[in-house]
């Protein structure tokens, strides 16, 4: 199995809560287990995507669960998920209880043999505390929490050119990381879209929410001795290489 096939397996389990057959994952490295922190648009998802492609890790993004739910018919959505979509579209955080129960339902993904990158979770201190309980219960330990840092003007430029694939979740940028054919996903050929929460008014809300609710996690994880900082300037491949270095993988 190549990493792309592996992606299909964990992605379905993560997005749809399907059972996960971990015996299908064959890797020659120990599992890597990271949480990615950082402001919206800093490039967390892009580095996680490269780690998934090149190291076979599962890229577990809570935002992807809500975006996938949005494309389902209304009658297939639980009331909690329907409500969650509204929060996401406005750029606000989904309530902690909803996010925590979605992650609990998907704990099998944390056992993917190549490891995981959690991107967008935990995002508040109560989520971090609940996640710590999940890790203890599952007998798992994080290698590190990587905090990506980038000046705000770079972040705005990254968000305003972002395009995403609604099917396989690949992320592009119209200038910095364009697809081979404009508007079409390199991986699965689906038409790329602009995320609804990349509208300027939703970006403003997301930045405020980040400062108020997510930035405190930097101190939280520092006090646990898990925090490491990644300077997110440079090309995606440069930031990826720096991330591996900070994470102690190479
Ligand atoms: P989520 O999907 O997690 O979004 P986010 O945190 O706002 O992060 P982004 O995906 O916007 O940014 P990113 O850092 O991954 O950047 P990317 O790699 O795409 O959350 C969305 C919403 O879901 C939340 O607002 C909330 O409502 C809800 N939600 C999710 N989790 C939740 C939780 N735990 N609790 C409560 N609510 C939750 O890069 C951005 C752009 O820059 C791309 O175009 C990319 O190609 C480009 N780029 C990346 N790296 C580089 C580089 N090095 N050089 C140049 N361009 C680059």
PDB file of C-alpha atoms and ligand atoms in Angstrom:
ATOM      1  CA  UNK A   1       0.000   0.000   0.000  1.00  0.00           C
ATOM      2  CA  UNK A   2       1.274   3.491  -0.754  1.00  0.00           C
ATOM      3  CA  UNK A   3       0.654   6.514   1.458  1.00  0.00           C
ATOM      4  CA  UNK A   4      -2.152   7.742  -0.803  1.00  0.00           C
ATOM      5  CA  UNK A   5      -4.071   4.483  -0.361  1.00  0.00           C
ATOM      6  CA  UNK A   6      -3.457   4.661   3.354  1.00  0.00           C
ATOM      7  CA  UNK A   7      -4.960   8.137   3.315  1.00  0.00           C
ATOM      8  CA  UNK A   8      -8.220   6.789   1.916  1.00  0.00           C
ATOM      9  CA  UNK A   9      -8.551   4.444   4.900  1.00  0.00           C
ATOM     10  CA  UNK A  10      -7.969   6.897   7.754  1.00  0.00           C
ATOM     11  CA  UNK A  11      -9.742   9.750   5.979  1.00  0.00           C
ATOM     12  CA  UNK A  12     -13.008   7.789   5.726  1.00  0.00           C
ATOM     13  CA  UNK A  13     -12.736   6.725   9.367  1.00  0.00           C
ATOM     14  CA  UNK A  14     -12.061  10.306  10.432  1.00  0.00           C
ATOM     15  CA  UNK A  15     -14.661  12.058   8.284  1.00  0.00           C
ATOM     16  CA  UNK A  16     -17.449   9.512   8.470  1.00  0.00           C
ATOM     17  CA  UNK A  17     -16.702   7.723  11.752  1.00  0.00           C
ATOM     18  CA  UNK A  18     -16.287   4.396   9.872  1.00  0.00           C
ATOM     19  CA  UNK A  19     -14.318   1.518  11.505  1.00  0.00           C
ATOM     20  CA  UNK A  20     -10.566   1.682  10.819  1.00  0.00           C
ATOM     21  CA  UNK A  21      -8.550  -1.357   9.710  1.00  0.00           C
ATOM     22  CA  UNK A  22      -5.061  -0.499  10.987  1.00  0.00           C
ATOM     23  CA  UNK A  23      -3.611  -3.810   9.750  1.00  0.00           C
ATOM     24  CA  UNK A  24      -3.560  -2.263   6.265  1.00  0.00           C
ATOM     25  CA  UNK A  25      -0.916   0.302   7.255  1.00  0.00           C
ATOM     26  CA  UNK A  26       2.672  -0.887   6.841  1.00  0.00           C
ATOM     27  CA  UNK A  27       5.376   1.564   7.834  1.00  0.00           C
ATOM     28  CA  UNK A  28       9.039   1.335   8.751  1.00  0.00           C
ATOM     29  CA  UNK A  29       9.060   4.015  11.421  1.00  0.00           C
ATOM     30  CA  UNK A  30       7.564   4.283  14.907  1.00  0.00           C
ATOM     31  CA  UNK A  31       4.250   6.160  15.156  1.00  0.00           C
ATOM     32  CA  UNK A  32       4.657   9.953  15.215  1.00  0.00           C
ATOM     33  CA  UNK A  33       2.042  11.723  17.330  1.00  0.00           C
ATOM     34  CA  UNK A  34       1.729  15.496  17.128  1.00  0.00           C
ATOM     35  CA  UNK A  35      -0.707  18.297  17.785  1.00  0.00           C
ATOM     36  CA  UNK A  36      -0.362  21.318  15.475  1.00  0.00           C
ATOM     37  CA  UNK A  37      -1.194  24.742  16.945  1.00  0.00           C
ATOM     38  CA  UNK A  38      -1.231  28.104  15.204  1.00  0.00           C
ATOM     39  CA  UNK A  39      -3.432  30.862  13.854  1.00  0.00           C
ATOM     40  CA  UNK A  40      -5.846  30.177  10.972  1.00  0.00           C
ATOM     41  CA  UNK A  41      -3.936  30.186   7.677  1.00  0.00           C
ATOM     42  CA  UNK A  42      -0.471  29.802   9.178  1.00  0.00           C
ATOM     43  CA  UNK A  43       0.023  26.630   7.102  1.00  0.00           C
ATOM     44  CA  UNK A  44      -0.656  23.798   9.593  1.00  0.00           C
ATOM     45  CA  UNK A  45      -2.796  21.846   7.155  1.00  0.00           C
ATOM     46  CA  UNK A  46      -0.222  22.144   4.381  1.00  0.00           C
ATOM     47  CA  UNK A  47       2.586  20.699   6.524  1.00  0.00           C
ATOM     48  CA  UNK A  48       0.256  17.987   7.841  1.00  0.00           C
ATOM     49  CA  UNK A  49      -0.677  17.100   4.259  1.00  0.00           C
ATOM     50  CA  UNK A  50       3.027  16.671   3.386  1.00  0.00           C
ATOM     51  CA  UNK A  51       3.563  14.510   6.484  1.00  0.00           C
ATOM     52  CA  UNK A  52       0.625  12.359   5.424  1.00  0.00           C
ATOM     53  CA  UNK A  53       1.933  11.968   1.860  1.00  0.00           C
ATOM     54  CA  UNK A  54       5.560  11.335   2.782  1.00  0.00           C
ATOM     55  CA  UNK A  55       5.396   9.582   6.169  1.00  0.00           C
ATOM     56  CA  UNK A  56       1.946   8.005   5.953  1.00  0.00           C
ATOM     57  CA  UNK A  57       0.688   9.681   9.144  1.00  0.00           C
ATOM     58  CA  UNK A  58      -3.045  10.310   9.519  1.00  0.00           C
ATOM     59  CA  UNK A  59      -3.863  14.016   9.119  1.00  0.00           C
ATOM     60  CA  UNK A  60      -6.790  14.451  11.505  1.00  0.00           C
ATOM     61  CA  UNK A  61      -8.362  17.888  11.055  1.00  0.00           C
ATOM     62  CA  UNK A  62     -11.532  18.638  13.010  1.00  0.00           C
ATOM     63  CA  UNK A  63     -12.408  21.396  10.507  1.00  0.00           C
ATOM     64  CA  UNK A  64     -12.514  18.725   7.765  1.00  0.00           C
ATOM     65  CA  UNK A  65     -15.207  16.810   9.710  1.00  0.00           C
ATOM     66  CA  UNK A  66     -17.459  19.883   9.740  1.00  0.00           C
ATOM     67  CA  UNK A  67     -16.788  20.739   6.094  1.00  0.00           C
ATOM     68  CA  UNK A  68     -17.533  17.125   5.065  1.00  0.00           C
ATOM     69  CA  UNK A  69     -20.762  17.204   7.094  1.00  0.00           C
ATOM     70  CA  UNK A  70     -21.831  20.315   5.223  1.00  0.00           C
ATOM     71  CA  UNK A  71     -22.043  18.402   1.953  1.00  0.00           C
ATOM     72  CA  UNK A  72     -24.407  15.767   3.445  1.00  0.00           C
ATOM     73  CA  UNK A  73     -28.210  16.054   3.042  1.00  0.00           C
ATOM     74  CA  UNK A  74     -29.833  17.868   6.024  1.00  0.00           C
ATOM     75  CA  UNK A  75     -31.730  14.741   7.150  1.00  0.00           C
ATOM     76  CA  UNK A  76     -28.429  12.836   7.512  1.00  0.00           C
ATOM     77  CA  UNK A  77     -27.068  15.392  10.006  1.00  0.00           C
ATOM     78  CA  UNK A  78     -27.444  15.169  13.767  1.00  0.00           C
ATOM     79  CA  UNK A  79     -28.734  18.395  15.392  1.00  0.00           C
ATOM     80  CA  UNK A  80     -25.264  18.916  16.925  1.00  0.00           C
ATOM     81  CA  UNK A  81     -23.537  18.712  13.525  1.00  0.00           C
ATOM     82  CA  UNK A  82     -26.133  21.002  11.910  1.00  0.00           C
ATOM     83  CA  UNK A  83     -25.452  23.564  14.643  1.00  0.00           C
ATOM     84  CA  UNK A  84     -21.678  23.071  14.258  1.00  0.00           C
ATOM     85  CA  UNK A  85     -21.817  24.030  10.572  1.00  0.00           C
ATOM     86  CA  UNK A  86     -23.411  27.380  11.475  1.00  0.00           C
ATOM     87  CA  UNK A  87     -20.614  28.153  13.958  1.00  0.00           C
ATOM     88  CA  UNK A  88     -17.980  27.264  11.366  1.00  0.00           C
ATOM     89  CA  UNK A  89     -19.497  29.441   8.642  1.00  0.00           C
ATOM     90  CA  UNK A  90     -19.458  32.458  10.981  1.00  0.00           C
ATOM     91  CA  UNK A  91     -15.812  31.764  11.939  1.00  0.00           C
ATOM     92  CA  UNK A  92     -16.736  30.973  15.551  1.00  0.00           C
ATOM     93  CA  UNK A  93     -15.657  27.897  17.478  1.00  0.00           C
ATOM     94  CA  UNK A  94     -17.969  24.896  17.600  1.00  0.00           C
ATOM     95  CA  UNK A  95     -18.965  24.171  21.251  1.00  0.00           C
ATOM     96  CA  UNK A  96     -16.420  22.100  23.151  1.00  0.00           C
ATOM     97  CA  UNK A  97     -18.858  19.251  23.966  1.00  0.00           C
ATOM     98  CA  UNK A  98     -19.648  18.697  20.271  1.00  0.00           C
ATOM     99  CA  UNK A  99     -16.002  18.628  19.204  1.00  0.00           C
ATOM    100  CA  UNK A 100     -14.900  16.436  22.098  1.00  0.00           C
ATOM    101  CA  UNK A 101     -17.626  13.865  21.463  1.00  0.00           C
ATOM    102  CA  UNK A 102     -16.746  13.734  17.737  1.00  0.00           C
ATOM    103  CA  UNK A 103     -13.091  13.065  18.587  1.00  0.00           C
ATOM    104  CA  UNK A 104     -14.109  10.439  21.185  1.00  0.00           C
ATOM    105  CA  UNK A 105     -16.146   8.627  18.523  1.00  0.00           C
ATOM    106  CA  UNK A 106     -13.017   8.535  16.328  1.00  0.00           C
ATOM    107  CA  UNK A 107     -10.329   7.459  18.813  1.00  0.00           C
ATOM    108  CA  UNK A 108      -9.468   4.483  16.546  1.00  0.00           C
ATOM    109  CA  UNK A 109      -7.749   7.013  14.250  1.00  0.00           C
ATOM    110  CA  UNK A 110      -5.286   7.849  17.031  1.00  0.00           C
ATOM    111  CA  UNK A 111      -4.007   4.262  16.721  1.00  0.00           C
ATOM    112  CA  UNK A 112      -3.040   4.547  13.031  1.00  0.00           C
ATOM    113  CA  UNK A 113       0.345   2.717  12.982  1.00  0.00           C
ATOM    114  CA  UNK A 114       2.195   5.554  11.212  1.00  0.00           C
ATOM    115  CA  UNK A 115       0.908   8.009  13.824  1.00  0.00           C
ATOM    116  CA  UNK A 116      -1.190  11.154  13.528  1.00  0.00           C
ATOM    117  CA  UNK A 117      -1.138  14.906  13.278  1.00  0.00           C
ATOM    118  CA  UNK A 118      -4.092  16.526  15.020  1.00  0.00           C
ATOM    119  CA  UNK A 119      -4.764  19.777  13.164  1.00  0.00           C
ATOM    120  CA  UNK A 120      -7.291  22.128  14.778  1.00  0.00           C
ATOM    121  CA  UNK A 121      -7.875  20.074  17.927  1.00  0.00           C
ATOM    122  CA  UNK A 122      -7.527  20.746  20.808  1.00  0.00           C
ATOM    123  CA  UNK A 123      -8.405  24.398  20.387  1.00  0.00           C
ATOM    124  CA  UNK A 124      -9.401  25.467  23.894  1.00  0.00           C
ATOM    125  CA  UNK A 125      -8.107  24.547  27.336  1.00  0.00           C
ATOM    126  CA  UNK A 126     -11.216  22.394  28.132  1.00  0.00           C
ATOM    127  CA  UNK A 127     -10.625  20.503  24.849  1.00  0.00           C
ATOM    128  CA  UNK A 128      -6.947  19.993  25.793  1.00  0.00           C
ATOM    129  CA  UNK A 129      -7.951  18.619  29.188  1.00  0.00           C
ATOM    130  CA  UNK A 130     -10.500  16.254  27.652  1.00  0.00           C
ATOM    131  CA  UNK A 131      -7.925  15.143  25.061  1.00  0.00           C
ATOM    132  CA  UNK A 132      -5.412  14.378  27.804  1.00  0.00           C
ATOM    133  CA  UNK A 133      -8.043  12.059  29.331  1.00  0.00           C
ATOM    134  CA  UNK A 134      -8.553  10.336  25.952  1.00  0.00           C
ATOM    135  CA  UNK A 135      -4.781   9.805  25.544  1.00  0.00           C
ATOM    136  CA  UNK A 136      -4.455   8.296  29.019  1.00  0.00           C
ATOM    137  CA  UNK A 137      -7.432   5.998  28.426  1.00  0.00           C
ATOM    138  CA  UNK A 138      -6.003   4.856  25.079  1.00  0.00           C
ATOM    139  CA  UNK A 139      -2.479   4.382  26.482  1.00  0.00           C
ATOM    140  CA  UNK A 140      -0.999   6.928  24.044  1.00  0.00           C
ATOM    141  CA  UNK A 141       1.482   9.789  24.461  1.00  0.00           C
ATOM    142  CA  UNK A 142       2.099  12.874  22.343  1.00  0.00           C
ATOM    143  CA  UNK A 143       5.626  13.382  20.976  1.00  0.00           C
ATOM    144  CA  UNK A 144       5.179  17.160  20.932  1.00  0.00           C
ATOM    145  CA  UNK A 145       2.843  20.068  20.326  1.00  0.00           C
ATOM    146  CA  UNK A 146       4.171  22.148  17.434  1.00  0.00           C
ATOM    147  CA  UNK A 147       3.242  25.823  17.447  1.00  0.00           C
ATOM    148  CA  UNK A 148       3.501  27.473  14.000  1.00  0.00           C
ATOM    149  CA  UNK A 149       4.321  31.191  14.009  1.00  0.00           C
ATOM    150  CA  UNK A 150       3.982  33.699  11.158  1.00  0.00           C
ATOM    151  CA  UNK A 151       3.384  37.496  10.931  1.00  0.00           C
ATOM    152  CA  UNK A 152      -0.236  38.468  10.273  1.00  0.00           C
ATOM    153  CA  UNK A 153       0.337  40.002   6.800  1.00  0.00           C
ATOM    154  CA  UNK A 154       1.761  36.686   5.535  1.00  0.00           C
ATOM    155  CA  UNK A 155      -1.231  34.870   7.053  1.00  0.00           C
ATOM    156  CA  UNK A 156      -3.751  37.125   5.290  1.00  0.00           C
ATOM    157  CA  UNK A 157      -1.947  36.591   1.960  1.00  0.00           C
ATOM    158  CA  UNK A 158      -2.040  32.818   2.479  1.00  0.00           C
ATOM    159  CA  UNK A 159      -5.744  32.734   3.376  1.00  0.00           C
ATOM    160  CA  UNK A 160      -6.854  35.003   0.555  1.00  0.00           C
ATOM    161  CA  UNK A 161      -5.320  32.716  -2.103  1.00  0.00           C
ATOM    162  CA  UNK A 162      -6.335  29.385  -0.614  1.00  0.00           C
ATOM    163  CA  UNK A 163      -8.217  26.812  -2.680  1.00  0.00           C
ATOM    164  CA  UNK A 164      -9.255  23.430  -1.297  1.00  0.00           C
ATOM    165  CA  UNK A 165     -10.451  20.139  -2.682  1.00  0.00           C
ATOM    166  CA  UNK A 166     -13.896  19.286  -1.240  1.00  0.00           C
ATOM    167  CA  UNK A 167     -13.306  15.580  -1.913  1.00  0.00           C
ATOM    168  CA  UNK A 168      -9.775  14.593  -0.827  1.00  0.00           C
ATOM    169  CA  UNK A 169      -9.125  17.759   1.310  1.00  0.00           C
ATOM    170  CA  UNK A 170      -5.889  18.706  -0.516  1.00  0.00           C
ATOM    171  CA  UNK A 171      -4.971  22.389   0.007  1.00  0.00           C
ATOM    172  CA  UNK A 172      -3.522  24.734  -2.651  1.00  0.00           C
ATOM    173  CA  UNK A 173      -2.673  28.407  -3.045  1.00  0.00           C
ATOM    174  CA  UNK A 174      -3.234  30.235  -6.320  1.00  0.00           C
ATOM    175  CA  UNK A 175       0.280  31.772  -6.220  1.00  0.00           C
ATOM    176  CA  UNK A 176       2.413  29.845  -3.704  1.00  0.00           C
ATOM    177  CA  UNK A 177       1.220  26.318  -4.282  1.00  0.00           C
ATOM    178  CA  UNK A 178      -0.942  26.191  -7.427  1.00  0.00           C
ATOM    179  CA  UNK A 179      -2.448  22.982  -8.804  1.00  0.00           C
ATOM    180  CA  UNK A 180      -1.008  21.811 -12.148  1.00  0.00           C
ATOM    181  CA  UNK A 181      -4.286  22.669 -13.888  1.00  0.00           C
ATOM    182  CA  UNK A 182      -5.917  25.860 -12.536  1.00  0.00           C
ATOM    183  CA  UNK A 183      -8.973  25.133 -10.374  1.00  0.00           C
ATOM    184  CA  UNK A 184      -8.579  21.330 -10.463  1.00  0.00           C
ATOM    185  CA  UNK A 185      -7.222  19.028  -7.726  1.00  0.00           C
ATOM    186  CA  UNK A 186      -3.945  17.300  -8.727  1.00  0.00           C
ATOM    187  CA  UNK A 187      -4.784  14.275  -6.586  1.00  0.00           C
ATOM    188  CA  UNK A 188      -8.382  13.427  -7.503  1.00  0.00           C
ATOM    189  CA  UNK A 189      -9.373  15.789 -10.353  1.00  0.00           C
ATOM    190  CA  UNK A 190     -12.213  17.447  -8.393  1.00  0.00           C
ATOM    191  CA  UNK A 191     -13.006  21.153  -8.937  1.00  0.00           C
ATOM    192  CA  UNK A 192     -11.365  23.250  -6.209  1.00  0.00           C
ATOM    193  CA  UNK A 193     -13.369  25.607  -3.994  1.00  0.00           C
ATOM    194  CA  UNK A 194     -12.849  28.692  -1.811  1.00  0.00           C
ATOM    195  CA  UNK A 195     -13.745  27.935   1.816  1.00  0.00           C
ATOM    196  CA  UNK A 196     -16.763  29.873   3.103  1.00  0.00           C
ATOM    197  CA  UNK A 197     -14.855  30.941   6.209  1.00  0.00           C
ATOM    198  CA  UNK A 198     -12.137  32.543   4.054  1.00  0.00           C
ATOM    199  CA  UNK A 199     -14.430  35.556   3.486  1.00  0.00           C
ATOM    200  CA  UNK A 200     -12.833  38.703   5.050  1.00  0.00           C
ATOM    201  CA  UNK A 201     -15.504  39.063   7.784  1.00  0.00           C
ATOM    202  CA  UNK A 202     -15.170  35.408   8.855  1.00  0.00           C
ATOM    203  CA  UNK A 203     -11.341  35.691   8.794  1.00  0.00           C
ATOM    204  CA  UNK A 204     -11.565  38.626  11.231  1.00  0.00           C
ATOM    205  CA  UNK A 205     -13.752  36.597  13.602  1.00  0.00           C
ATOM    206  CA  UNK A 206     -11.422  33.566  13.375  1.00  0.00           C
ATOM    207  CA  UNK A 207      -8.363  35.671  14.262  1.00  0.00           C
ATOM    208  CA  UNK A 208     -10.134  37.149  17.305  1.00  0.00           C
ATOM    209  CA  UNK A 209     -11.337  33.724  18.422  1.00  0.00           C
ATOM    210  CA  UNK A 210      -7.820  32.352  17.995  1.00  0.00           C
ATOM    211  CA  UNK A 211      -6.315  35.060  20.234  1.00  0.00           C
ATOM    212  CA  UNK A 212      -8.945  34.601  22.922  1.00  0.00           C
ATOM    213  CA  UNK A 213      -9.475  30.832  23.021  1.00  0.00           C
ATOM    214  CA  UNK A 214      -6.593  29.034  21.306  1.00  0.00           C
ATOM    215  CA  UNK A 215      -3.495  31.116  22.075  1.00  0.00           C
ATOM    216  CA  UNK A 216      -3.783  30.162  25.819  1.00  0.00           C
ATOM    217  CA  UNK A 217      -2.937  26.604  24.756  1.00  0.00           C
ATOM    218  CA  UNK A 218       0.620  27.783  24.092  1.00  0.00           C
ATOM    219  CA  UNK A 219       1.137  28.340  27.834  1.00  0.00           C
ATOM    220  CA  UNK A 220      -0.842  25.204  28.658  1.00  0.00           C
ATOM    221  CA  UNK A 221       1.430  22.925  26.590  1.00  0.00           C
ATOM    222  CA  UNK A 222       4.585  24.824  27.532  1.00  0.00           C
ATOM    223  CA  UNK A 223       3.827  24.074  31.185  1.00  0.00           C
ATOM    224  CA  UNK A 224       3.558  20.377  30.261  1.00  0.00           C
ATOM    225  CA  UNK A 225       6.989  20.489  28.556  1.00  0.00           C
ATOM    226  CA  UNK A 226       5.507  19.529  25.178  1.00  0.00           C
ATOM    227  CA  UNK A 227       5.636  22.808  23.227  1.00  0.00           C
ATOM    228  CA  UNK A 228       8.011  23.391  20.308  1.00  0.00           C
ATOM    229  CA  UNK A 229       7.954  26.390  17.953  1.00  0.00           C
ATOM    230  CA  UNK A 230       8.136  26.232  14.162  1.00  0.00           C
ATOM    231  CA  UNK A 231       8.858  29.411  12.179  1.00  0.00           C
ATOM    232  CA  UNK A 232       6.337  29.106   9.338  1.00  0.00           C
ATOM    233  CA  UNK A 233       8.035  31.474   6.837  1.00  0.00           C
ATOM    234  CA  UNK A 234       9.271  30.029   3.551  1.00  0.00           C
ATOM    235  CA  UNK A 235       7.889  27.660   0.957  1.00  0.00           C
ATOM    236  CA  UNK A 236       5.692  24.722   2.020  1.00  0.00           C
ATOM    237  CA  UNK A 237       8.585  22.302   1.489  1.00  0.00           C
ATOM    238  CA  UNK A 238      10.949  24.507   3.528  1.00  0.00           C
ATOM    239  CA  UNK A 239       8.446  24.713   6.382  1.00  0.00           C
ATOM    240  CA  UNK A 240       7.896  20.946   6.170  1.00  0.00           C
ATOM    241  CA  UNK A 241      11.658  20.291   6.437  1.00  0.00           C
ATOM    242  CA  UNK A 242      11.910  22.719   9.377  1.00  0.00           C
ATOM    243  CA  UNK A 243       8.982  20.996  11.069  1.00  0.00           C
ATOM    244  CA  UNK A 244      10.640  17.572  10.839  1.00  0.00           C
ATOM    245  CA  UNK A 245      13.795  19.085  12.256  1.00  0.00           C
ATOM    246  CA  UNK A 246      12.018  20.752  15.202  1.00  0.00           C
ATOM    247  CA  UNK A 247      10.036  17.550  15.786  1.00  0.00           C
ATOM    248  CA  UNK A 248      13.285  15.560  15.912  1.00  0.00           C
ATOM    249  CA  UNK A 249      12.264  13.277  13.021  1.00  0.00           C
ATOM    250  CA  UNK A 250      15.405  14.018  10.940  1.00  0.00           C
TER     251      UNK A 250
HETATM  252  P1  LIG B   1      -9.893  24.651  10.648  1.00  0.00           P
HETATM  253  O1  LIG B   1     -10.253  23.910   9.429  1.00  0.00           O
HETATM  254  O2  LIG B   1      -9.092  23.983  11.710  1.00  0.00           O
HETATM  255  O3  LIG B   1      -9.239  26.002  10.175  1.00  0.00           O
HETATM  256  P2  LIG B   1      -8.122  26.930  10.849  1.00  0.00           P
HETATM  257  O4  LIG B   1      -7.533  26.563  12.137  1.00  0.00           O
HETATM  258  O5  LIG B   1      -8.775  28.256  10.781  1.00  0.00           O
HETATM  259  O6  LIG B   1      -6.909  26.711  10.006  1.00  0.00           O
HETATM  260  P3  LIG B   1      -6.840  26.805   8.510  1.00  0.00           P
HETATM  261  O7  LIG B   1      -7.259  25.513   7.883  1.00  0.00           O
HETATM  262  O8  LIG B   1      -7.553  28.049   8.043  1.00  0.00           O
HETATM  263  O9  LIG B   1      -5.308  27.116   8.290  1.00  0.00           O
HETATM  264  P4  LIG B   1      -4.012  26.219   8.171  1.00  0.00           P
HETATM  265  O10 LIG B   1      -3.043  26.683   9.210  1.00  0.00           O
HETATM  266  O11 LIG B   1      -4.322  24.758   8.133  1.00  0.00           O
HETATM  267  O12 LIG B   1      -3.477  26.732   6.776  1.00  0.00           O
HETATM  268  P5  LIG B   1      -3.337  25.982   5.375  1.00  0.00           P
HETATM  269  O13 LIG B   1      -2.326  24.899   5.455  1.00  0.00           O
HETATM  270  O14 LIG B   1      -4.689  25.647   4.814  1.00  0.00           O
HETATM  271  O15 LIG B   1     -11.223  25.167  11.373  1.00  0.00           O
HETATM  272  C1  LIG B   1     -12.291  25.746  10.662  1.00  0.00           C
HETATM  273  C2  LIG B   1     -13.468  25.958  11.598  1.00  0.00           C
HETATM  274  O16 LIG B   1     -13.959  24.693  12.095  1.00  0.00           O
HETATM  275  C3  LIG B   1     -13.181  26.786  12.873  1.00  0.00           C
HETATM  276  O17 LIG B   1     -13.247  28.161  12.613  1.00  0.00           O
HETATM  277  C4  LIG B   1     -14.307  26.284  13.787  1.00  0.00           C
HETATM  278  O18 LIG B   1     -15.542  26.861  13.478  1.00  0.00           O
HETATM  279  C5  LIG B   1     -14.395  24.794  13.445  1.00  0.00           C
HETATM  280  N1  LIG B   1     -13.510  23.983  14.308  1.00  0.00           N
HETATM  281  C6  LIG B   1     -12.525  23.147  13.877  1.00  0.00           C
HETATM  282  N2  LIG B   1     -11.936  22.543  14.904  1.00  0.00           N
HETATM  283  C7  LIG B   1     -12.532  23.014  16.025  1.00  0.00           C
HETATM  284  C8  LIG B   1     -12.316  22.779  17.412  1.00  0.00           C
HETATM  285  N3  LIG B   1     -11.369  21.949  17.841  1.00  0.00           N
HETATM  286  N4  LIG B   1     -13.111  23.438  18.288  1.00  0.00           N
HETATM  287  C9  LIG B   1     -14.073  24.266  17.876  1.00  0.00           C
HETATM  288  N5  LIG B   1     -14.321  24.532  16.574  1.00  0.00           N
HETATM  289  C10 LIG B   1     -13.551  23.912  15.659  1.00  0.00           C
HETATM  290  O19 LIG B   1      -2.680  27.164   4.522  1.00  0.00           O
HETATM  291  C11 LIG B   1      -3.400  28.332   4.191  1.00  0.00           C
HETATM  292  C12 LIG B   1      -3.040  28.766   2.762  1.00  0.00           C
HETATM  293  O20 LIG B   1      -1.652  29.119   2.700  1.00  0.00           O
HETATM  294  C13 LIG B   1      -3.222  27.663   1.696  1.00  0.00           C
HETATM  295  O21 LIG B   1      -3.679  28.255   0.518  1.00  0.00           O
HETATM  296  C14 LIG B   1      -1.805  27.102   1.485  1.00  0.00           C
HETATM  297  O22 LIG B   1      -1.628  26.587   0.176  1.00  0.00           O
HETATM  298  C15 LIG B   1      -0.952  28.328   1.751  1.00  0.00           C
HETATM  299  N6  LIG B   1       0.318  27.980   2.355  1.00  0.00           N
HETATM  300  C16 LIG B   1       0.512  27.079   3.352  1.00  0.00           C
HETATM  301  N7  LIG B   1       1.822  27.015   3.674  1.00  0.00           N
HETATM  302  C17 LIG B   1       2.457  27.922   2.881  1.00  0.00           C
HETATM  303  C18 LIG B   1       3.815  28.337   2.741  1.00  0.00           C
HETATM  304  N8  LIG B   1       4.787  27.804   3.487  1.00  0.00           N
HETATM  305  N9  LIG B   1       4.116  29.294   1.839  1.00  0.00           N
HETATM  306  C19 LIG B   1       3.138  29.837   1.085  1.00  0.00           C
HETATM  307  N10 LIG B   1       1.844  29.482   1.137  1.00  0.00           N
HETATM  308  C20 LIG B   1       1.500  28.537   2.036  1.00  0.00           C
END
